[in-house]
XYZ file of C-alpha atoms in Angstrom:
605
model
C 45.111 10.518 4.077
C 42.409 7.974 3.530
C 43.239 4.890 5.398
C 41.984 1.123 4.749
C 39.815 0.045 7.655
C 40.140 -3.537 9.216
C 37.023 -5.910 9.054
C 35.350 -6.357 12.613
C 34.491 -9.951 13.556
C 32.130 -11.091 16.093
C 33.778 -14.498 16.829
C 36.486 -14.641 19.347
C 40.047 -14.205 17.874
C 41.133 -17.414 19.577
C 38.579 -19.604 17.792
C 39.290 -20.906 14.324
C 37.025 -19.979 11.456
C 34.712 -22.551 9.811
C 36.613 -24.823 7.252
C 33.868 -24.291 4.607
C 33.980 -21.533 2.090
C 30.239 -21.278 2.162
C 28.563 -18.603 4.551
C 27.286 -20.967 7.429
C 23.495 -20.519 8.345
C 22.593 -19.289 11.889
C 21.470 -21.961 14.449
C 17.698 -21.938 14.726
C 17.457 -24.680 17.408
C 17.851 -23.953 21.095
C 19.702 -27.087 21.735
C 23.346 -26.678 22.874
C 25.734 -27.720 20.186
C 27.921 -30.685 20.912
C 31.741 -30.466 21.000
C 32.145 -31.451 17.311
C 30.122 -28.651 15.969
C 30.760 -24.834 16.109
C 28.424 -22.330 15.241
C 29.130 -18.682 14.009
C 26.517 -16.002 14.352
C 26.565 -13.763 11.442
C 25.147 -10.157 11.692
C 23.875 -8.496 8.557
C 25.833 -5.363 7.783
C 23.958 -2.383 9.100
C 22.390 -0.031 6.736
C 24.887 2.531 5.535
C 23.714 6.018 5.354
C 25.113 7.501 2.089
C 25.768 11.174 1.505
C 22.698 11.070 -1.124
C 20.569 9.967 1.782
C 21.568 13.014 3.908
C 21.147 15.352 1.106
C 17.649 14.104 0.414
C 16.682 14.450 3.983
C 18.130 18.047 4.278
C 16.081 19.003 1.049
C 13.035 17.868 2.534
C 13.554 19.752 5.706
C 14.302 22.911 3.616
C 11.226 22.629 1.484
C 9.232 22.270 4.654
C 10.735 25.234 6.113
C 9.947 27.277 3.095
C 6.359 26.346 3.083
C 6.113 27.317 6.947
C 7.867 30.549 6.247
C 5.424 31.497 3.453
C 2.703 30.707 5.938
C 4.119 32.832 8.456
C 4.513 35.782 6.030
C 0.972 35.634 5.104
C -0.333 36.157 8.835
C -0.454 39.968 8.546
C -2.877 39.782 5.748
C -5.041 37.269 7.637
C -5.014 39.473 10.713
C -6.339 42.513 8.521
C -9.262 40.112 7.286
C -9.990 38.736 10.601
C -9.951 42.067 12.649
C -8.395 43.127 15.928
C -9.609 40.192 17.883
C -7.652 37.853 15.823
C -4.206 39.104 17.286
C -4.683 36.895 20.504
C -5.625 33.902 18.292
C -2.625 34.496 15.863
C -0.276 34.719 18.912
C -1.528 31.264 20.412
C -1.389 29.623 16.879
C 2.163 30.853 16.344
C 3.391 28.705 19.230
C 3.100 25.346 17.304
C 4.821 26.771 14.331
C 7.755 28.093 16.489
C 7.969 24.619 18.119
C 8.207 23.100 14.520
C 11.028 25.605 13.535
C 12.976 24.607 16.502
C 12.536 20.897 15.691
C 13.562 21.460 12.158
C 16.787 23.374 13.228
C 17.821 20.465 15.371
C 17.016 17.881 12.758
C 19.064 19.726 10.043
C 22.001 20.089 12.281
C 21.956 16.398 12.994
C 21.744 15.441 9.361
C 24.132 17.967 8.301
C 27.003 16.459 10.427
C 26.032 12.937 10.067
C 29.225 10.842 9.584
C 29.576 9.942 5.889
C 30.727 6.337 5.279
C 34.532 6.099 4.830
C 36.241 5.339 1.457
C 39.140 2.930 1.581
C 41.958 3.658 -0.791
C 42.476 0.101 -1.400
C 40.252 -2.883 -0.295
C 41.759 -5.932 1.462
C 41.705 -9.133 -0.347
C 40.182 -11.848 1.800
C 40.592 -15.622 1.336
C 37.393 -17.800 0.766
C 37.518 -19.205 4.294
C 37.272 -15.663 5.821
C 33.901 -14.275 6.856
C 32.607 -10.742 6.675
C 31.532 -9.965 10.037
C 30.670 -6.135 10.038
C 30.547 -3.035 7.993
C 33.584 -0.813 7.688
C 33.464 1.958 10.310
C 35.515 5.292 10.345
C 38.268 5.380 12.970
C 37.529 8.415 15.063
C 40.073 10.367 17.093
C 40.066 9.946 20.924
C 38.389 13.056 22.537
C 38.878 13.811 25.984
C 37.095 16.428 28.206
C 39.826 18.885 27.550
C 39.919 18.380 23.705
C 38.466 21.059 21.311
C 35.342 20.121 19.398
C 36.381 18.227 16.176
C 34.628 17.439 12.955
C 34.814 14.081 11.609
C 35.700 13.304 8.865
C 37.824 16.493 8.614
C 36.849 19.076 5.954
C 39.375 19.411 3.172
C 39.298 22.744 1.537
C 42.712 22.614 -0.379
C 45.396 20.227 -1.380
C 48.462 21.426 0.316
C 51.468 22.165 -1.830
C 54.397 20.197 -0.698
C 57.780 21.398 -2.316
C 59.759 18.570 -3.977
C 62.495 17.291 -1.723
C 65.952 17.529 -2.894
C 66.266 13.699 -3.134
C 63.194 13.318 -5.239
C 64.351 16.138 -7.849
C 67.849 14.906 -8.065
C 67.613 11.175 -8.417
C 69.639 9.912 -11.411
C 70.898 13.519 -12.034
C 74.613 14.452 -12.171
C 76.350 17.717 -11.662
C 77.624 17.582 -15.233
C 74.256 16.935 -16.677
C 72.873 20.111 -15.034
C 75.972 22.082 -15.894
C 75.578 21.212 -19.649
C 72.115 22.532 -19.672
C 73.090 25.991 -18.151
C 76.642 26.553 -19.345
C 77.469 26.081 -22.917
C 80.255 23.844 -24.239
C 79.364 21.006 -21.973
C 81.795 22.120 -19.327
C 81.550 22.535 -15.753
C 79.890 25.849 -14.741
C 82.213 28.433 -13.645
C 80.048 31.586 -12.733
C 80.631 35.136 -11.588
C 77.729 36.564 -9.529
C 77.661 40.297 -8.968
C 76.239 40.524 -5.333
C 76.329 44.265 -5.042
C 77.672 47.366 -6.901
C 78.321 50.380 -4.822
C 77.390 53.174 -7.251
C 73.982 54.098 -8.201
C 72.493 53.380 -11.585
C 74.184 56.254 -13.753
C 77.682 55.265 -12.722
C 76.588 51.658 -11.703
C 76.008 50.689 -15.304
C 79.712 51.726 -16.083
C 80.851 49.485 -13.271
C 78.664 46.725 -14.500
C 80.850 46.803 -17.695
C 83.797 46.477 -15.510
C 82.423 43.255 -14.095
C 81.468 42.003 -17.494
C 85.349 42.361 -18.331
C 86.345 40.657 -15.193
C 84.037 37.709 -15.946
C 85.544 37.457 -19.495
C 89.163 37.561 -18.162
C 88.213 34.670 -15.707
C 86.343 32.771 -18.351
C 83.375 32.738 -16.255
C 79.526 32.882 -16.903
C 78.162 36.268 -15.934
C 75.005 36.493 -14.077
C 72.844 39.493 -14.794
C 72.117 41.181 -11.499
C 68.685 42.331 -10.322
C 67.790 45.951 -10.144
C 65.850 48.224 -7.887
C 65.949 51.632 -6.106
C 68.646 52.701 -8.527
C 70.913 49.938 -7.538
C 72.319 46.788 -9.218
C 72.935 43.611 -7.340
C 71.687 40.086 -6.368
C 69.018 41.288 -3.943
C 67.360 43.776 -6.171
C 63.478 43.494 -6.343
C 63.222 43.542 -10.292
C 64.913 41.531 -13.006
C 67.555 42.911 -15.113
C 65.110 43.638 -17.981
C 63.282 46.212 -16.053
C 66.093 48.654 -16.543
C 68.256 47.314 -19.305
C 68.391 45.557 -22.613
C 69.756 42.091 -22.125
C 71.023 41.935 -25.741
C 73.218 44.927 -25.380
C 75.169 43.424 -22.286
C 75.558 40.180 -24.153
C 77.114 42.101 -27.036
C 79.637 43.698 -24.613
C 80.593 40.399 -23.222
C 81.086 39.013 -26.657
C 83.240 41.834 -27.693
C 85.572 41.686 -24.508
C 85.802 37.824 -24.583
C 86.354 37.314 -28.369
C 82.938 35.746 -28.682
C 83.255 33.098 -25.995
C 81.504 35.137 -23.200
C 78.321 33.871 -21.673
C 75.461 35.573 -19.761
C 72.942 34.017 -17.367
C 69.825 35.385 -16.010
C 69.255 35.543 -12.143
C 66.208 33.156 -12.364
C 68.342 30.724 -14.372
C 71.010 30.827 -11.709
C 68.685 30.240 -8.876
C 67.231 27.246 -10.848
C 70.780 25.962 -11.412
C 71.387 25.955 -7.641
C 68.166 24.068 -6.940
C 68.697 21.411 -9.544
C 72.320 20.555 -8.832
C 72.841 17.382 -6.867
C 75.747 18.835 -5.105
C 75.762 22.214 -3.598
C 77.992 24.535 -5.755
C 81.153 25.839 -3.848
C 81.242 29.677 -3.603
C 83.880 32.227 -2.653
C 83.177 35.795 -1.690
C 85.456 38.422 -3.159
C 85.280 42.036 -1.892
C 86.591 44.822 -4.057
C 87.008 48.025 -1.933
C 88.869 51.283 -1.687
C 88.272 51.998 2.013
C 91.290 50.669 3.877
C 89.584 51.260 7.135
C 87.602 48.221 6.570
C 90.746 45.937 6.242
C 89.668 42.488 7.745
C 91.644 40.342 10.272
C 93.209 38.135 7.577
C 96.300 37.103 5.970
C 98.030 39.436 3.350
C 98.761 37.220 0.318
C 99.986 39.967 -2.013
C 100.743 43.631 -1.930
C 101.983 46.036 -4.559
C 101.497 49.704 -5.379
C 97.799 50.159 -5.556
C 96.808 46.804 -4.425
C 96.570 44.627 -1.359
C 95.175 41.052 -1.320
C 93.752 39.702 1.978
C 92.318 36.175 2.875
C 90.021 35.875 5.964
C 91.009 33.305 8.558
C 87.559 31.761 8.425
C 84.782 31.015 6.081
C 82.175 33.783 5.478
C 79.379 34.150 7.958
C 76.088 35.382 6.751
C 75.946 37.862 9.860
C 79.176 39.517 8.474
C 78.812 43.323 8.411
C 80.203 43.427 4.943
C 77.132 41.846 3.852
C 74.711 44.626 5.004
C 73.809 45.236 1.373
C 73.184 41.585 0.650
C 70.528 40.613 3.108
C 68.896 38.116 0.654
C 71.795 35.788 0.911
C 70.404 34.233 3.964
C 67.251 33.072 2.217
C 67.470 33.044 -1.531
C 70.816 31.413 -2.101
C 70.937 28.864 0.699
C 72.037 26.320 -1.982
C 75.303 28.015 -2.369
C 78.038 26.518 -0.133
C 80.419 29.293 1.121
C 81.985 27.086 3.689
C 84.719 25.592 1.425
C 86.667 28.873 0.682
C 87.490 31.679 2.798
C 86.720 35.167 1.642
C 89.111 37.324 -0.401
C 89.440 41.161 -0.128
C 91.220 43.213 -2.667
C 91.768 46.884 -1.651
C 92.604 49.198 -4.434
C 93.744 52.775 -4.079
C 92.151 55.563 -6.093
C 94.056 56.693 -9.176
C 96.682 59.210 -8.634
C 96.243 62.119 -11.241
C 100.009 62.565 -11.466
C 100.965 58.935 -11.228
C 97.930 56.972 -12.663
C 100.161 53.816 -13.442
C 100.371 53.363 -9.680
C 96.836 51.951 -9.523
C 96.595 48.275 -10.199
C 94.953 47.450 -13.539
C 92.167 45.036 -14.342
C 94.759 42.419 -15.733
C 96.464 42.305 -12.342
C 93.301 41.687 -10.478
C 92.329 38.843 -12.841
C 95.825 37.144 -12.684
C 95.738 37.223 -8.728
C 92.269 35.518 -8.799
C 93.546 32.820 -11.228
C 96.624 31.880 -9.314
C 96.475 28.489 -7.750
C 98.280 29.876 -4.751
C 95.249 32.089 -4.042
C 92.991 29.123 -4.218
C 95.221 27.116 -1.997
C 95.550 29.694 0.676
C 91.670 30.156 0.787
C 90.686 26.609 1.020
C 89.046 25.664 4.391
C 90.234 21.884 3.973
C 93.899 22.284 3.388
C 94.272 18.758 2.404
C 91.531 18.876 -0.257
C 92.651 19.047 -4.065
C 93.180 22.637 -5.206
C 90.316 23.772 -7.424
C 88.601 27.003 -8.382
C 85.213 27.582 -6.779
C 82.202 27.021 -8.818
C 80.816 30.643 -8.154
C 82.721 33.802 -7.623
C 80.451 36.156 -5.580
C 81.623 39.751 -6.088
C 80.998 42.515 -3.809
C 82.037 45.572 -5.938
C 82.637 48.871 -3.979
C 84.952 50.681 -6.174
C 84.730 54.257 -7.643
C 87.187 54.067 -10.373
C 87.539 51.740 -13.274
C 90.401 49.231 -13.139
C 89.708 47.640 -16.540
C 90.391 49.783 -19.653
C 88.839 48.311 -22.924
C 91.222 48.180 -25.955
C 88.429 49.427 -28.150
C 85.082 51.278 -27.302
C 82.414 48.706 -26.128
C 78.835 48.628 -27.274
C 76.715 50.787 -25.038
C 74.659 49.213 -22.285
C 71.106 50.278 -23.580
C 68.034 50.798 -21.508
C 65.034 48.529 -22.029
C 62.982 49.100 -25.083
C 59.722 49.569 -22.718
C 61.417 52.393 -20.967
C 62.377 54.065 -24.202
C 58.893 53.792 -25.482
C 57.508 55.319 -22.314
C 59.895 58.214 -22.450
C 58.794 58.885 -25.887
C 55.204 58.882 -24.904
C 55.951 61.326 -22.054
C 57.727 63.694 -24.568
C 55.922 63.451 -27.866
C 53.306 66.082 -26.945
C 55.906 68.745 -26.867
C 57.499 68.429 -30.306
C 61.159 69.495 -30.115
C 62.156 70.552 -26.714
C 65.168 71.631 -24.596
C 66.299 69.442 -21.647
C 67.987 70.722 -18.637
C 69.791 68.050 -16.435
C 70.493 69.544 -13.003
C 71.539 67.253 -10.022
C 71.952 69.067 -6.714
C 72.869 66.356 -4.264
C 76.569 67.051 -4.328
C 76.183 70.955 -4.565
C 76.517 73.215 -1.463
C 72.960 74.510 -0.779
C 73.971 77.908 -0.126
C 75.033 78.551 -3.756
C 71.888 76.865 -5.387
C 69.912 80.117 -5.735
C 72.882 81.880 -7.565
C 73.187 78.618 -9.818
C 69.419 79.124 -10.518
C 69.860 82.488 -11.712
C 72.658 81.504 -13.876
C 70.589 78.941 -15.299
C 67.750 81.264 -16.307
C 70.455 83.493 -18.006
C 71.744 80.603 -19.990
C 68.132 79.416 -21.118
C 67.309 83.066 -22.145
C 70.400 83.318 -24.162
C 69.908 79.922 -25.971
C 66.181 80.137 -26.567
C 66.564 83.551 -28.135
C 68.756 82.114 -30.836
C 66.394 81.483 -33.826
C 68.773 78.853 -35.304
C 69.371 76.699 -32.326
C 66.149 76.944 -30.793
C 63.871 76.688 -33.953
C 60.596 75.080 -33.074
C 61.262 74.701 -29.354
C 58.437 75.764 -27.160
C 59.117 73.497 -23.982
C 61.819 73.131 -21.534
C 62.068 69.795 -19.701
C 63.698 70.063 -16.251
C 65.251 66.984 -14.929
C 66.325 67.237 -11.453
C 66.699 65.132 -8.055
C 64.640 67.671 -6.044
C 60.885 66.930 -6.192
C 58.794 69.853 -7.683
C 55.258 70.411 -8.806
C 54.150 71.433 -12.426
C 54.777 74.773 -13.973
C 51.315 76.282 -13.296
C 51.479 75.726 -9.547
C 52.513 78.447 -7.186
C 56.094 78.421 -6.085
C 55.182 77.763 -2.300
C 53.237 74.603 -3.566
C 56.176 72.340 -4.067
C 55.186 68.847 -2.900
C 57.124 65.473 -2.707
C 56.784 63.298 -5.850
C 55.273 59.810 -5.376
C 58.717 58.278 -5.856
C 62.038 59.516 -4.543
C 64.095 60.898 -7.217
C 67.283 59.658 -5.526
C 67.712 56.766 -3.287
C 70.513 58.567 -1.245
C 69.293 62.468 -1.498
C 66.627 63.049 1.007
C 67.686 65.893 3.071
C 66.262 68.921 1.148
C 66.780 72.477 2.579
C 65.125 75.855 1.855
C 67.899 76.621 -0.596
C 67.060 73.785 -2.725
C 63.305 74.762 -3.092
C 64.204 78.454 -3.439
C 66.353 77.475 -6.465
C 63.543 75.616 -8.097
C 61.060 78.655 -7.425
C 63.555 81.008 -9.194
C 63.535 78.799 -12.263
C 59.694 78.356 -12.154
C 59.256 82.169 -11.717
C 61.082 82.869 -14.979
C 58.462 80.840 -16.998
C 55.559 82.599 -15.211
C 53.697 85.712 -16.442
C 56.074 88.638 -17.117
C 59.087 86.470 -16.567
C 61.916 86.456 -19.012
C 60.887 82.984 -20.348
C 57.109 83.503 -20.177
C 56.880 82.512 -23.912
C 57.989 78.924 -23.170
C 56.542 76.126 -21.114
C 58.388 74.537 -18.144
C 57.550 70.843 -17.650
C 58.922 67.693 -16.074
C 58.604 64.023 -15.445
C 56.149 64.168 -12.471
C 53.698 66.377 -14.510
C 53.841 64.235 -17.726
C 53.373 60.970 -15.827
C 50.305 62.441 -14.196
C 49.025 63.336 -17.558
C 49.564 59.887 -19.168
C 47.969 58.278 -16.093
C 44.636 60.346 -16.503
C 44.599 59.697 -20.364
C 45.455 55.820 -20.250
C 44.370 52.568 -18.661
C 46.460 51.058 -16.090
C 47.423 48.134 -18.591
C 49.085 50.877 -20.798
C 51.187 52.096 -18.049
C 53.120 48.829 -17.330
C 56.864 49.169 -17.616
C 57.821 45.337 -17.276
C 56.026 42.038 -17.637
C 56.730 41.156 -14.057
C 54.976 44.457 -12.662
C 51.215 43.970 -13.384
C 50.495 46.246 -10.116
C 52.508 49.189 -11.461
C 54.941 49.129 -8.557
C 57.884 50.254 -10.872
C 56.536 53.739 -10.957
C 57.632 54.060 -7.342
C 61.127 52.956 -8.080
C 63.695 55.942 -7.906
C 65.712 54.116 -10.596
C 62.881 54.280 -13.046
C 62.458 58.058 -12.531
C 66.137 58.673 -13.177
C 66.278 56.492 -16.236
C 63.152 58.265 -17.762
C 64.703 61.698 -17.116
C 67.875 60.544 -18.810
C 66.102 59.032 -21.821
C 63.994 62.202 -22.204
C 67.105 64.301 -22.243
C 68.775 61.924 -24.821
C 65.730 62.492 -27.095
C 65.746 66.345 -26.706
C 66.714 68.710 -29.386
C 68.908 70.714 -27.101
C 70.544 69.746 -23.780
C 72.007 71.801 -20.937
C 73.952 70.335 -18.190
C 75.022 71.554 -14.796
C 78.449 72.910 -14.487
C 81.096 72.176 -11.853
C 80.166 73.902 -8.652
C 76.283 73.993 -9.564
C 75.683 70.321 -10.310
C 77.023 67.228 -11.822
C 78.350 67.515 -15.479
C 76.445 65.310 -17.930
C 76.576 64.850 -21.718
C 74.447 63.144 -24.226
C 74.811 61.629 -27.725
C 72.880 64.544 -29.259
C 73.504 68.365 -29.514
C 75.303 69.608 -26.480
C 75.140 73.246 -25.250
C 77.958 74.501 -22.833
C 76.982 74.165 -19.182
C 75.609 76.928 -17.082
C 77.851 78.207 -14.236
C 77.773 80.910 -11.544
């Protein structure tokens, strides 16, 4: 920061300044002044060396240096002209030049670091009877023998970015004014934040619909979770739009809420946290099926298929139940979790014989809306009973407690992913897609399952009616494999994991893939058709297009989404949904799937 400098006076501070406003003249007589006369000696301000003066001086030295260098470079030519005896002469004549260079180096260094005159941010105003007794001088820091070398004035390379303080951004702003900007209707914001969904993307999107229905039943604004590595939750690396179409989930919420449901992007939620003058209150709610994780809390309600507990103390960010929500410590500090104790709802899995024994979604929402639940979970028992501003939901269920009265609009994938999937498959015309997930299959049976798949494909592709025009088979699997033209033993890991949880591959997994590939090789039963997959087609597009043409989301300029396992799974599924024929794994050989197009019975062993 530039600081104003005080004026330096030569007269003693105990002596009064002359009463006249005019500048007094210095005394020229040697006579001693009498007691009635005071003389002030005025020194003229010393000449100030401006930055332009230093620049001109440096420029002169540089020009002189260039001239001397040109002379030095011309010495070899002079030596050739003068002959061999001139070497000694040239050596002697070079000594003065070297001395000049040394002197120039010293002078340039002195001029370069000459102190520039300080600039005062505001000049002090002086009364007419004050005198100017010296030039402004910079205040230099005190330097001791142990101090490191300093440069003064300090060099400024960039203006530091100081984040606005909460007091500066919240002056004159009320909670209701901020809430009205983010939550429609001018009401106080009541929000449901999905912290983590236990299932991976395929089933995770179904559970996301469950949370949409929970938010609608509680009349809360639903925050769209982030995504990444085939997971959905608050701490995902990418925004919701990287996987899904935001308009489709808004349609779902509108359908289940009768048109009153509201959604909020994660970035908007974080902005709301930062702008609110008072930190919003939050309460953690754990939905689980594993009774071994029962907390040391108070049982509030118990019925067949449901147990509701409340913790004895507010949530600590080091709680082991938050192992999948690491970002709560850094990104959401503005959310106060100290006012309400966490709730834990334990639901048993549905009984195939007595499914009514499982608690329904209506029972869950009614328990969360009861004032008794809020009263028992308040940290300050004397405080007025009210609902928390934010309900933070940790959803680790495997079954669906909410059953919609009518079919809901589908949660669609993002348009960019659909476009990319069509670019990957457009070169093959009508094709057959095989969806084979091996993660939950016993490895020992996989080779037999591969043989069964080859038989199924041979029968299907030989049908001139069903397989008319089909020349390519698209294999979508969670085991990495190379292109169809590579040898069976050349299987390599793809750049991205196909599954975030399936990483332990065995020889049986690779043998199953090798059996399928061998069927499409020369003299194989399927040699008339071509086998391909996602990895091979992505590589083809990368070689034929620029990097800008491979961007999957506006937030991903570097193409990091291509390394996301969830993206690979979605592209495989969308490719299967665009296929002319579809073959799914059967029970015992894979996970059963179906799509909205023509479906052929699954292969089995």
